[in-house]
PDB file of C-alpha atoms in Angstrom:
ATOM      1  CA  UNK A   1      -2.693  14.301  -7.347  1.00 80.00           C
ATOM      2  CA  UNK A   2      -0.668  12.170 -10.110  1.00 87.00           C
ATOM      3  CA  UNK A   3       1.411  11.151  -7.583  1.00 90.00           C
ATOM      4  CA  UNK A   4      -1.598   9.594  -5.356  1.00 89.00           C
ATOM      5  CA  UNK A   5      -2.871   7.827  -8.231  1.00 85.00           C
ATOM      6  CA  UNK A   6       0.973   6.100  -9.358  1.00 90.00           C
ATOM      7  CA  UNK A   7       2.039   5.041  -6.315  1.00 90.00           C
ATOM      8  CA  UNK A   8       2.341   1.077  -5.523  1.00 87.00           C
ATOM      9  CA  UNK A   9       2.659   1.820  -1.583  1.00 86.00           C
ATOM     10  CA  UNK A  10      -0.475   2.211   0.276  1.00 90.00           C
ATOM     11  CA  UNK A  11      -2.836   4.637  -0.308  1.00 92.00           C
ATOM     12  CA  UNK A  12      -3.637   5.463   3.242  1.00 90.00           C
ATOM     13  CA  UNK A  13       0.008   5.925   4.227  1.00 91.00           C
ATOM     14  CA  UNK A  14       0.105   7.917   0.889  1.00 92.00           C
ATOM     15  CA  UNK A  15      -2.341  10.416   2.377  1.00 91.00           C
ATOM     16  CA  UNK A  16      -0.660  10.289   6.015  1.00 92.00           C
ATOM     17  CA  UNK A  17       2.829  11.460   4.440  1.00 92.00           C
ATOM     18  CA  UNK A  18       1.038  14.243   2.262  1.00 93.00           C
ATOM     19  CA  UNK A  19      -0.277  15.905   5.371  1.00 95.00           C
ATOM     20  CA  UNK A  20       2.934  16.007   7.303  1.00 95.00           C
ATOM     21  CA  UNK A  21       2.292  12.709   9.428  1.00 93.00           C
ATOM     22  CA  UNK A  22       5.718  10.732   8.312  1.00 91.00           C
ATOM     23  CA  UNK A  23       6.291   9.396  11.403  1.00 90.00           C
ATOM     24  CA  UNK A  24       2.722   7.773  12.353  1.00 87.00           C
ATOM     25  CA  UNK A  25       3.229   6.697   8.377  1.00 87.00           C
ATOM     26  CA  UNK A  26       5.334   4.545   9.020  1.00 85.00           C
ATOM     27  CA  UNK A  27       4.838   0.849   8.606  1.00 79.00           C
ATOM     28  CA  UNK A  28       1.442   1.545   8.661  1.00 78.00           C
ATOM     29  CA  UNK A  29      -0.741  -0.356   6.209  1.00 76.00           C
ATOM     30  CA  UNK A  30      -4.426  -0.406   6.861  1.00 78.00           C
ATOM     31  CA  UNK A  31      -4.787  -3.174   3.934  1.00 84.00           C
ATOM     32  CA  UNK A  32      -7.570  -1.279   2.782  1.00 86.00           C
ATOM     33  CA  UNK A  33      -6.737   0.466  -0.655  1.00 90.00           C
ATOM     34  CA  UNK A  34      -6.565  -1.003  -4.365  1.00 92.00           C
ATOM     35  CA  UNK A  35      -2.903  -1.430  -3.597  1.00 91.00           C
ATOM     36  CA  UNK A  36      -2.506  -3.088  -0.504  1.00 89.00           C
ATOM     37  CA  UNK A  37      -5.593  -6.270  -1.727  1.00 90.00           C
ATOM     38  CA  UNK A  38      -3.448  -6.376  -5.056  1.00 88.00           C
ATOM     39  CA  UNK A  39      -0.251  -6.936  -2.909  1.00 84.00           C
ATOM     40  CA  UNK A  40      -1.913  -9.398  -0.334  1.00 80.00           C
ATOM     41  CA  UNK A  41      -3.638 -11.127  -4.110  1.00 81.00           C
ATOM     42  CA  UNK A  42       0.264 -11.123  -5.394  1.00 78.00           C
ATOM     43  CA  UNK A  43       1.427 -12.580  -2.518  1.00 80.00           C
ATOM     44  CA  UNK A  44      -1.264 -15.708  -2.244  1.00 78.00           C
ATOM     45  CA  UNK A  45      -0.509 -16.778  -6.060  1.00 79.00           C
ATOM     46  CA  UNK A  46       3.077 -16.307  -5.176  1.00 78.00           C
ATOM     47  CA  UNK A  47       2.912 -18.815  -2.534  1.00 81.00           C
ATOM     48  CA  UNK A  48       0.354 -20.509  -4.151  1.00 81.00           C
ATOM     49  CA  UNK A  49       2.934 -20.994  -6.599  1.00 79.00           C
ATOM     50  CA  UNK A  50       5.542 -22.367  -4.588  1.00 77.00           C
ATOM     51  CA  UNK A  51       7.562 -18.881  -4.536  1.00 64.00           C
ATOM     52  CA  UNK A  52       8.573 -17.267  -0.924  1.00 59.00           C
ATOM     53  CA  UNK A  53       7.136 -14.045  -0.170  1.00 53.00           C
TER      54      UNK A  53
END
């Protein structure tokens, strides 16, 4: 359970991996979780900033 609530990846692929479905995890984002709208957020100011992804 600690490990679901520190990790930076995706939560949904989190949950994917923890039941045994590794493969279909992979590259999957669903863009859904806490993690995934603070990455996209990152990413805008980044480029916002003048920065490349």
């Amino acid at each position: 359970m600690n490990q679901y609530f520190s990790t930076r990846k995706c939560r949904w692929q989190f949950l994917l991996e923890a039941f045994g479905f590794s493969q279909e995890a992979q590259n999957m984002c669903f863009g859904y979780c806490d993690n995934c709208i603070n990455q996209e957020k990152r990413v805008k100011i980044k480029l916002s900033l003048g920065h490349k992804k």
